[in-house]
Amino acid sequence: MSRVLKQKHSRCFLLLYILAWLAAGQVCAQVLPLEQRNTLTPYWLVQGEGAQLVPYVAGRHGSHKALHQWLSVAQGQPFTIGFAAPKDLCLFLNNQLIFKADFPANYTIDLASYSKGLEPVEGRFLLTVWHPEQQPNINSFRSQPLDTTRLQQASQRPFSGRVREHVNQNTFILFMLVIGLLYGALRTNFPSDFSGLFRLDSFMRTNALEEGVMARPIRSLSSLLFLMAFSLTLALLIAAIHTNVQQIQLVSQFFPVSEADITTKVLFYAVLIFMVILLKYLFLKIMGFIFGLEQVVRLQYREFVRSILFLGIFLPLVMLLYLALNTMMPGTILLVSNLAVSMVLIVTLMRVFAVVNKKAPVLNLHLFSYLCATEVIPLAIMLKFIVFNF
């Protein structure tokens, strides 16, 4: 009897042991390692006292030119980041230079490809962003997923400046609405001036320079409003061209290329164009005094203003083509936009030559030199910075 009881107790103990073992195995099976993802975090570090890295605080550490972040890099997985970089921005991984921006643009690089030959520090790598003159804009740094095609390209080229494929067009659309409302208001409030400027028969007649808005001083309200509408239209098209090109050699040093700066660029270009048009009259007065041709200055300036205003009414059509087709054929739209700007400037030059020739023969070498100094050289400079800057 006791032997039977002992066997039963042994079996019960064995059964309980097996159940406990299975339960422990079930608990262990539930603790699974999560898949590690290569991502940047919004938390950056700066070098504090004693060469220690401390958390970065935007308002307190504004003078630091180098910002750091510890990264855990999972080998075999791409670690692609995108960022907007001004000229001379540098990236270091474990204090080794891996990237330097040769010009302002948007870049993407794969950090995983650079971590292969480096020794991690306690399993992590130190990413450093540094600029010699200013604090880097760390808000532009983002982790970017790549498809298979881009992964193959990334394996062939460690980093590259990428032309923006999908430009945020909301800003362009809003400015187009503003331009449409501005031209509509001008047509409603100044109907005679509007028809006098934008009728083809008026544009072809020389004596139309003494009619309507062209007969009034440039400082009149209607003249200033028409110039503002043209300046905003041309500025919008130039901003679209430069946003596609990405490599602006003059203005991008002050306004880096990115979607967030489209509004700033459009307003900057508009003010610049408006001021150039107004100051051109002063420039012509000075050059006319130097060359002794004050009698042609007023006629030349009126024809210049009338030509750019008449031709500028067609620029919104080019912007509509840009908004509709830029995603599908960016190269073609860029070419059309450049040709449109060039045609406005070149046709205006030809009109000025033709009108001034009726006042005094252009074959006169003295007058021809004057027109080259006041029209041809400024045209070449504008084409250089607007169209042929890449």
Short mmCIF file of C-alpha atoms in Angstrom, two decimals:
data_model
loop_
_atom_site.label_atom_id
_atom_site.label_comp_id
_atom_site.label_asym_id
_atom_site.label_seq_id
_atom_site.Cartn_x
_atom_site.Cartn_y
_atom_site.Cartn_z
CA MET A 1 0.00 0.00 0.00
CA SER A 2 2.75 2.44 0.93
CA ARG A 3 4.64 1.53 -2.23
CA VAL A 4 1.59 2.41 -4.36
CA LEU A 5 1.22 5.73 -2.55
CA LYS A 6 4.89 6.53 -3.08
CA GLN A 7 4.55 5.80 -6.81
CA LYS A 8 1.50 8.04 -7.03
CA HIS A 9 3.33 10.86 -5.20
CA SER A 10 6.32 10.47 -7.52
CA ARG A 11 4.12 10.67 -10.59
CA CYS A 12 2.31 13.74 -9.24
CA PHE A 13 5.64 15.43 -8.45
CA LEU A 14 6.95 14.60 -11.94
CA LEU A 15 3.77 15.94 -13.53
CA LEU A 16 3.98 19.18 -11.54
CA TYR A 17 7.65 19.56 -12.52
CA ILE A 18 6.80 19.13 -16.21
CA LEU A 19 3.96 21.66 -15.97
CA ALA A 20 6.23 24.15 -14.22
CA TRP A 21 8.92 23.66 -16.85
CA LEU A 22 6.41 24.21 -19.65
CA ALA A 23 5.08 27.31 -17.95
CA ALA A 24 8.58 28.70 -17.57
CA GLY A 25 9.25 27.98 -21.21
CA GLN A 26 6.02 29.75 -22.20
CA VAL A 27 7.03 32.82 -20.19
CA CYS A 28 10.47 32.84 -21.79
CA ALA A 29 8.94 32.44 -25.24
CA GLN A 30 6.94 35.62 -24.74
CA VAL A 31 10.06 37.77 -24.23
CA LEU A 32 11.10 38.27 -27.84
CA PRO A 33 13.72 40.80 -28.99
CA LEU A 34 12.13 43.60 -31.02
CA GLU A 35 13.45 44.29 -34.50
CA GLN A 36 16.05 47.03 -34.34
CA ARG A 37 15.44 49.96 -36.67
CA ASN A 38 18.03 52.42 -37.84
CA THR A 39 16.49 55.81 -37.09
CA LEU A 40 17.56 59.22 -35.91
CA THR A 41 16.03 60.66 -32.77
CA PRO A 42 15.19 64.32 -32.07
CA TYR A 43 17.52 64.27 -29.05
CA TRP A 44 20.97 65.73 -29.73
CA LEU A 45 24.00 66.29 -27.51
CA VAL A 46 26.62 69.01 -27.14
CA GLN A 47 30.03 68.96 -25.51
CA GLY A 48 29.86 70.24 -21.97
CA GLU A 49 32.46 70.65 -19.25
CA GLY A 50 35.11 67.99 -18.92
CA ALA A 51 34.58 66.74 -22.51
CA GLN A 52 31.25 65.22 -21.46
CA LEU A 53 28.27 65.14 -23.78
CA VAL A 54 25.17 66.76 -22.30
CA PRO A 55 21.62 67.02 -23.73
CA TYR A 56 21.21 69.82 -26.27
CA VAL A 57 18.87 72.68 -25.28
CA ALA A 58 17.92 74.98 -28.15
CA GLY A 59 17.80 78.23 -26.21
CA ARG A 60 20.87 77.54 -24.11
CA HIS A 61 23.31 75.96 -26.56
CA GLY A 62 22.75 78.22 -29.54
CA SER A 63 26.45 79.02 -29.97
CA HIS A 64 27.59 75.40 -30.41
CA LYS A 65 28.72 74.63 -33.96
CA ALA A 66 28.92 70.85 -33.42
CA LEU A 67 26.04 68.60 -32.36
CA HIS A 68 26.28 64.90 -31.58
CA GLN A 69 24.04 61.85 -31.34
CA TRP A 70 24.78 58.27 -30.28
CA LEU A 71 23.43 55.78 -32.85
CA SER A 72 22.80 52.05 -32.67
CA VAL A 73 23.38 50.75 -36.18
CA ALA A 74 21.94 47.37 -37.12
CA GLN A 75 24.29 45.84 -39.68
CA GLY A 76 22.64 44.58 -42.83
CA GLN A 77 19.96 47.28 -42.67
CA PRO A 78 20.27 50.64 -44.48
CA PHE A 79 20.52 53.72 -42.31
CA THR A 80 19.56 56.42 -44.80
CA ILE A 81 19.16 59.99 -43.56
CA GLY A 82 18.18 63.12 -45.46
CA PHE A 83 19.05 66.70 -44.58
CA ALA A 84 19.38 70.21 -45.99
CA ALA A 85 23.01 71.32 -45.83
CA PRO A 86 24.60 74.72 -46.39
CA LYS A 87 28.01 74.91 -48.00
CA ASP A 88 30.86 73.34 -45.94
CA LEU A 89 28.59 71.36 -43.58
CA CYS A 90 30.49 68.25 -42.37
CA LEU A 91 29.39 64.92 -40.91
CA PHE A 92 31.63 62.74 -38.74
CA LEU A 93 31.08 59.16 -37.59
CA ASN A 94 33.23 58.22 -34.58
CA ASN A 95 35.26 61.39 -35.26
CA GLN A 96 36.00 60.37 -38.87
CA LEU A 97 34.91 62.68 -41.70
CA ILE A 98 32.33 60.97 -43.92
CA PHE A 99 30.69 63.90 -45.73
CA LYS A 100 31.26 67.55 -46.68
CA ALA A 101 28.75 69.70 -48.60
CA ASP A 102 30.31 71.37 -51.64
CA PHE A 103 27.22 73.54 -52.27
CA PRO A 104 23.85 74.20 -50.59
CA ALA A 105 21.40 71.40 -51.41
CA ASN A 106 19.34 68.52 -50.01
CA TYR A 107 21.44 65.38 -49.47
CA THR A 108 20.92 61.72 -48.54
CA ILE A 109 23.59 59.38 -47.23
CA ASP A 110 23.62 55.82 -45.86
CA LEU A 111 25.30 55.76 -42.45
CA ALA A 112 25.32 51.96 -42.36
CA SER A 113 27.83 51.82 -45.21
CA TYR A 114 30.25 53.99 -43.24
CA SER A 115 29.91 52.09 -39.97
CA LYS A 116 31.30 48.84 -41.40
CA GLY A 117 34.92 49.83 -41.08
CA LEU A 118 34.60 51.54 -37.70
CA GLU A 119 34.81 50.14 -34.19
CA PRO A 120 31.66 50.85 -32.15
CA VAL A 121 31.92 52.33 -28.66
CA GLU A 122 29.90 50.05 -26.39
CA GLY A 123 27.90 48.98 -29.43
CA ARG A 124 27.11 52.50 -30.61
CA PHE A 125 28.49 55.07 -33.06
CA LEU A 126 28.82 58.81 -32.50
CA LEU A 127 27.36 60.97 -35.29
CA THR A 128 28.64 64.56 -35.32
CA VAL A 129 27.20 67.42 -37.40
CA TRP A 130 29.53 70.42 -37.66
CA HIS A 131 29.76 73.70 -39.56
CA PRO A 132 32.72 76.11 -39.33
CA GLU A 133 30.63 79.31 -39.15
CA GLN A 134 27.12 78.57 -37.90
CA GLN A 135 25.12 76.08 -35.89
CA PRO A 136 23.80 73.25 -38.09
CA ASN A 137 20.06 73.11 -38.71
CA ILE A 138 19.38 69.75 -37.06
CA ASN A 139 15.62 70.11 -37.60
CA SER A 140 16.15 69.14 -41.25
CA PHE A 141 17.73 65.76 -40.38
CA ARG A 142 15.27 62.92 -40.98
CA SER A 143 15.43 59.16 -41.40
CA GLN A 144 14.36 58.27 -44.93
CA PRO A 145 13.21 54.84 -46.11
CA LEU A 146 14.54 53.75 -49.50
CA ASP A 147 13.12 51.33 -52.03
CA THR A 148 15.17 48.60 -53.74
CA THR A 149 16.23 50.81 -56.66
CA ARG A 150 17.54 53.53 -54.37
CA LEU A 151 19.34 50.96 -52.24
CA GLN A 152 21.24 49.82 -55.32
CA GLN A 153 22.13 53.40 -56.15
CA ALA A 154 23.22 54.02 -52.56
CA SER A 155 25.55 51.02 -52.71
CA GLN A 156 27.20 52.49 -55.80
CA ARG A 157 27.43 56.06 -54.48
CA PRO A 158 27.94 56.65 -50.75
CA PHE A 159 26.28 60.05 -50.85
CA SER A 160 24.88 62.37 -53.44
CA GLY A 161 22.96 65.59 -53.82
CA ARG A 162 19.50 64.68 -55.07
CA VAL A 163 17.29 66.94 -57.09
CA ARG A 164 13.97 67.25 -55.39
CA GLU A 165 11.50 64.91 -57.10
CA HIS A 166 8.26 66.22 -55.62
CA VAL A 167 8.33 69.90 -54.79
CA ASN A 168 5.74 71.09 -52.33
CA GLN A 169 3.53 73.07 -54.73
CA ASN A 170 1.12 74.55 -52.19
CA THR A 171 3.13 77.77 -51.96
CA PHE A 172 3.21 78.15 -55.75
CA ILE A 173 -0.55 77.60 -55.96
CA LEU A 174 -1.24 80.21 -53.28
CA PHE A 175 0.96 82.76 -55.04
CA MET A 176 -0.79 82.01 -58.34
CA LEU A 177 -4.12 82.79 -56.68
CA VAL A 178 -2.70 86.06 -55.33
CA ILE A 179 -1.42 87.00 -58.80
CA GLY A 180 -4.78 86.18 -60.37
CA LEU A 181 -6.60 88.31 -57.80
CA LEU A 182 -4.11 91.16 -58.32
CA TYR A 183 -4.57 91.21 -62.10
CA GLY A 184 -8.33 90.92 -61.65
CA ALA A 185 -8.34 93.90 -59.29
CA LEU A 186 -6.26 95.92 -61.77
CA ARG A 187 -8.64 95.13 -64.61
CA THR A 188 -11.64 96.12 -62.48
CA ASN A 189 -10.24 99.34 -61.03
CA PHE A 190 -8.12 100.51 -63.99
CA PRO A 191 -9.94 99.17 -67.09
CA SER A 192 -8.57 101.73 -69.56
CA ASP A 193 -4.99 101.30 -68.36
CA PHE A 194 -5.36 97.51 -68.43
CA SER A 195 -6.68 97.44 -71.99
CA GLY A 196 -4.07 99.96 -73.12
CA LEU A 197 -1.23 97.82 -71.78
CA PHE A 198 -2.38 94.35 -72.81
CA ARG A 199 -3.98 94.94 -76.24
CA LEU A 200 -1.82 93.70 -79.09
CA ASP A 201 -2.58 96.68 -81.34
CA SER A 202 -1.49 99.09 -78.60
CA PHE A 203 1.70 97.12 -78.09
CA MET A 204 2.57 97.40 -81.78
CA ARG A 205 2.00 101.18 -81.95
CA THR A 206 4.82 103.51 -80.92
CA ASN A 207 2.51 106.45 -80.20
CA ALA A 208 0.81 104.34 -77.50
CA LEU A 209 3.68 105.37 -75.23
CA GLU A 210 1.93 108.73 -74.86
CA GLU A 211 -1.43 107.21 -73.90
CA GLY A 212 -3.02 105.82 -70.74
CA VAL A 213 -0.80 104.59 -67.97
CA MET A 214 2.38 105.12 -70.01
CA ALA A 215 1.73 108.86 -70.15
CA ARG A 216 1.71 109.12 -66.36
CA PRO A 217 4.80 109.13 -64.12
CA ILE A 218 6.07 105.77 -62.91
CA ARG A 219 5.30 106.80 -59.33
CA SER A 220 1.55 106.87 -60.02
CA LEU A 221 -0.54 104.28 -58.16
CA SER A 222 -1.62 102.30 -61.22
CA SER A 223 1.93 102.11 -62.59
CA LEU A 224 3.30 100.85 -59.28
CA LEU A 225 0.55 98.23 -58.99
CA PHE A 226 1.17 96.93 -62.51
CA LEU A 227 4.90 96.70 -61.76
CA MET A 228 4.17 94.87 -58.50
CA ALA A 229 2.04 92.30 -60.35
CA PHE A 230 4.77 91.74 -62.93
CA SER A 231 7.50 91.51 -60.29
CA LEU A 232 5.58 88.91 -58.30
CA THR A 233 4.85 86.86 -61.44
CA LEU A 234 8.45 86.84 -62.64
CA ALA A 235 9.71 86.15 -59.11
CA LEU A 236 7.40 83.13 -58.82
CA LEU A 237 8.69 81.66 -62.07
CA ILE A 238 12.34 82.27 -61.14
CA ALA A 239 11.77 80.65 -57.73
CA ALA A 240 10.26 77.62 -59.47
CA ILE A 241 13.29 77.39 -61.78
CA HIS A 242 15.75 77.63 -58.90
CA THR A 243 13.81 75.15 -56.79
CA ASN A 244 14.21 72.58 -59.57
CA VAL A 245 17.86 73.36 -60.23
CA GLN A 246 18.98 73.14 -56.56
CA GLN A 247 22.38 74.73 -57.22
CA ILE A 248 21.99 78.48 -56.93
CA GLN A 249 25.41 80.08 -56.89
CA LEU A 250 24.35 83.58 -55.78
CA VAL A 251 21.15 83.79 -53.73
CA SER A 252 21.25 80.32 -52.14
CA GLN A 253 24.19 81.42 -50.01
CA PHE A 254 21.73 83.64 -48.16
CA PHE A 255 18.54 81.59 -48.67
CA PRO A 256 19.27 77.82 -48.77
CA VAL A 257 17.18 75.76 -51.16
CA SER A 258 14.33 73.94 -49.45
CA GLU A 259 10.54 73.84 -49.56
CA ALA A 260 10.31 75.86 -46.37
CA ASP A 261 12.12 78.76 -48.05
CA ILE A 262 9.98 79.04 -51.20
CA THR A 263 7.90 81.88 -49.75
CA THR A 264 11.02 83.77 -48.64
CA LYS A 265 12.64 83.34 -52.03
CA VAL A 266 9.56 84.51 -53.95
CA LEU A 267 9.19 87.64 -51.81
CA PHE A 268 12.93 88.35 -52.00
CA TYR A 269 12.96 88.01 -55.79
CA ALA A 270 9.81 90.13 -56.13
CA VAL A 271 11.26 93.00 -54.08
CA LEU A 272 14.57 92.73 -55.96
CA ILE A 273 12.89 92.83 -59.40
CA PHE A 274 10.64 95.72 -58.36
CA MET A 275 13.61 97.75 -57.11
CA VAL A 276 15.67 97.01 -60.24
CA ILE A 277 12.85 98.28 -62.48
CA LEU A 278 12.45 101.49 -60.47
CA LEU A 279 16.20 102.13 -60.19
CA LYS A 280 16.68 101.51 -63.91
CA TYR A 281 15.29 105.00 -64.62
CA LEU A 282 17.94 106.56 -62.37
CA PHE A 283 20.57 104.42 -64.06
CA LEU A 284 19.39 105.59 -67.50
CA LYS A 285 19.46 109.24 -66.40
CA ILE A 286 23.07 108.88 -65.25
CA MET A 287 24.17 107.05 -68.40
CA GLY A 288 22.24 109.49 -70.59
CA PHE A 289 24.06 112.39 -68.95
CA ILE A 290 27.42 110.65 -69.43
CA PHE A 291 26.76 109.90 -73.13
CA GLY A 292 24.93 113.18 -73.78
CA LEU A 293 21.70 111.37 -74.78
CA GLU A 294 19.22 112.68 -72.22
CA GLN A 295 16.58 113.09 -74.96
CA VAL A 296 16.14 109.31 -75.41
CA VAL A 297 16.03 108.32 -71.72
CA ARG A 298 12.29 108.87 -71.18
CA LEU A 299 11.30 107.11 -74.41
CA GLN A 300 13.65 104.21 -73.70
CA TYR A 301 12.38 103.70 -70.16
CA ARG A 302 8.71 103.85 -71.19
CA GLU A 303 9.26 101.24 -73.89
CA PHE A 304 11.15 99.04 -71.42
CA VAL A 305 8.29 99.19 -68.89
CA ARG A 306 5.58 98.67 -71.52
CA SER A 307 7.35 95.65 -73.02
CA ILE A 308 7.98 93.80 -69.77
CA LEU A 309 4.42 94.43 -68.57
CA PHE A 310 2.88 93.18 -71.84
CA LEU A 311 5.09 90.09 -72.03
CA GLY A 312 4.71 89.39 -68.32
CA ILE A 313 0.99 88.69 -68.72
CA PHE A 314 1.94 85.37 -70.38
CA LEU A 315 4.18 84.17 -67.53
CA PRO A 316 1.26 82.82 -65.41
CA LEU A 317 0.57 80.38 -68.28
CA VAL A 318 4.11 79.03 -67.92
CA MET A 319 3.55 78.65 -64.17
CA LEU A 320 0.38 76.65 -64.86
CA LEU A 321 2.44 74.31 -67.07
CA TYR A 322 4.96 74.01 -64.25
CA LEU A 323 2.31 73.08 -61.69
CA ALA A 324 0.64 70.59 -64.02
CA LEU A 325 3.59 68.83 -65.68
CA ASN A 326 6.69 69.39 -63.54
CA THR A 327 6.32 66.03 -61.75
CA MET A 328 6.10 64.08 -65.03
CA MET A 329 8.67 65.96 -67.13
CA PRO A 330 10.82 68.22 -64.93
CA GLY A 331 13.58 68.62 -67.51
CA THR A 332 11.22 69.84 -70.23
CA ILE A 333 9.39 72.21 -67.90
CA LEU A 334 12.69 73.62 -66.68
CA LEU A 335 13.72 74.29 -70.29
CA VAL A 336 10.37 75.94 -71.11
CA SER A 337 10.59 78.13 -67.99
CA ASN A 338 14.12 79.26 -68.83
CA LEU A 339 13.09 80.02 -72.42
CA ALA A 340 10.09 82.04 -71.21
CA VAL A 341 12.23 84.23 -68.94
CA SER A 342 14.85 84.62 -71.68
CA MET A 343 12.23 85.61 -74.26
CA VAL A 344 10.79 88.30 -71.97
CA LEU A 345 14.21 89.88 -71.53
CA ILE A 346 15.42 89.48 -75.13
CA VAL A 347 12.19 90.69 -76.79
CA THR A 348 12.17 93.69 -74.45
CA LEU A 349 15.73 94.50 -75.55
CA MET A 350 14.76 94.24 -79.23
CA ARG A 351 11.73 96.48 -78.70
CA VAL A 352 13.84 99.11 -76.97
CA PHE A 353 16.36 99.08 -79.81
CA ALA A 354 13.59 99.43 -82.40
CA VAL A 355 11.85 102.33 -80.63
CA VAL A 356 15.03 104.23 -79.84
CA ASN A 357 16.17 103.76 -83.45
CA LYS A 358 13.20 105.86 -84.58
CA LYS A 359 14.32 108.67 -82.28
CA ALA A 360 17.98 108.49 -83.28
CA PRO A 361 19.72 106.06 -85.68
CA VAL A 362 21.20 103.11 -83.80
CA LEU A 363 23.89 102.87 -86.47
CA ASN A 364 25.42 105.86 -84.75
CA LEU A 365 28.34 104.27 -82.87
CA HIS A 366 27.87 106.63 -79.93
CA LEU A 367 24.19 105.66 -79.50
CA PHE A 368 24.97 101.99 -80.05
CA SER A 369 27.57 102.10 -77.28
CA TYR A 370 25.02 103.76 -75.00
CA LEU A 371 22.42 101.03 -75.67
CA CYS A 372 24.99 98.31 -75.09
CA ALA A 373 25.90 99.85 -71.73
CA THR A 374 22.29 100.33 -70.63
CA GLU A 375 20.55 97.29 -72.17
CA VAL A 376 22.87 94.57 -73.49
CA ILE A 377 25.27 94.32 -70.53
CA PRO A 378 22.47 94.33 -67.89
CA LEU A 379 20.64 91.71 -69.98
CA ALA A 380 23.71 89.46 -70.02
CA ILE A 381 24.11 89.80 -66.24
CA MET A 382 20.44 88.95 -65.58
CA LEU A 383 20.54 85.93 -67.89
CA LYS A 384 23.67 84.73 -66.12
CA PHE A 385 22.12 84.82 -62.66
CA ILE A 386 18.57 83.78 -63.60
CA VAL A 387 18.94 81.21 -66.40
CA PHE A 388 22.57 80.13 -66.76
CA ASN A 389 23.45 79.79 -63.08
CA PHE A 390 23.89 75.98 -63.08
#
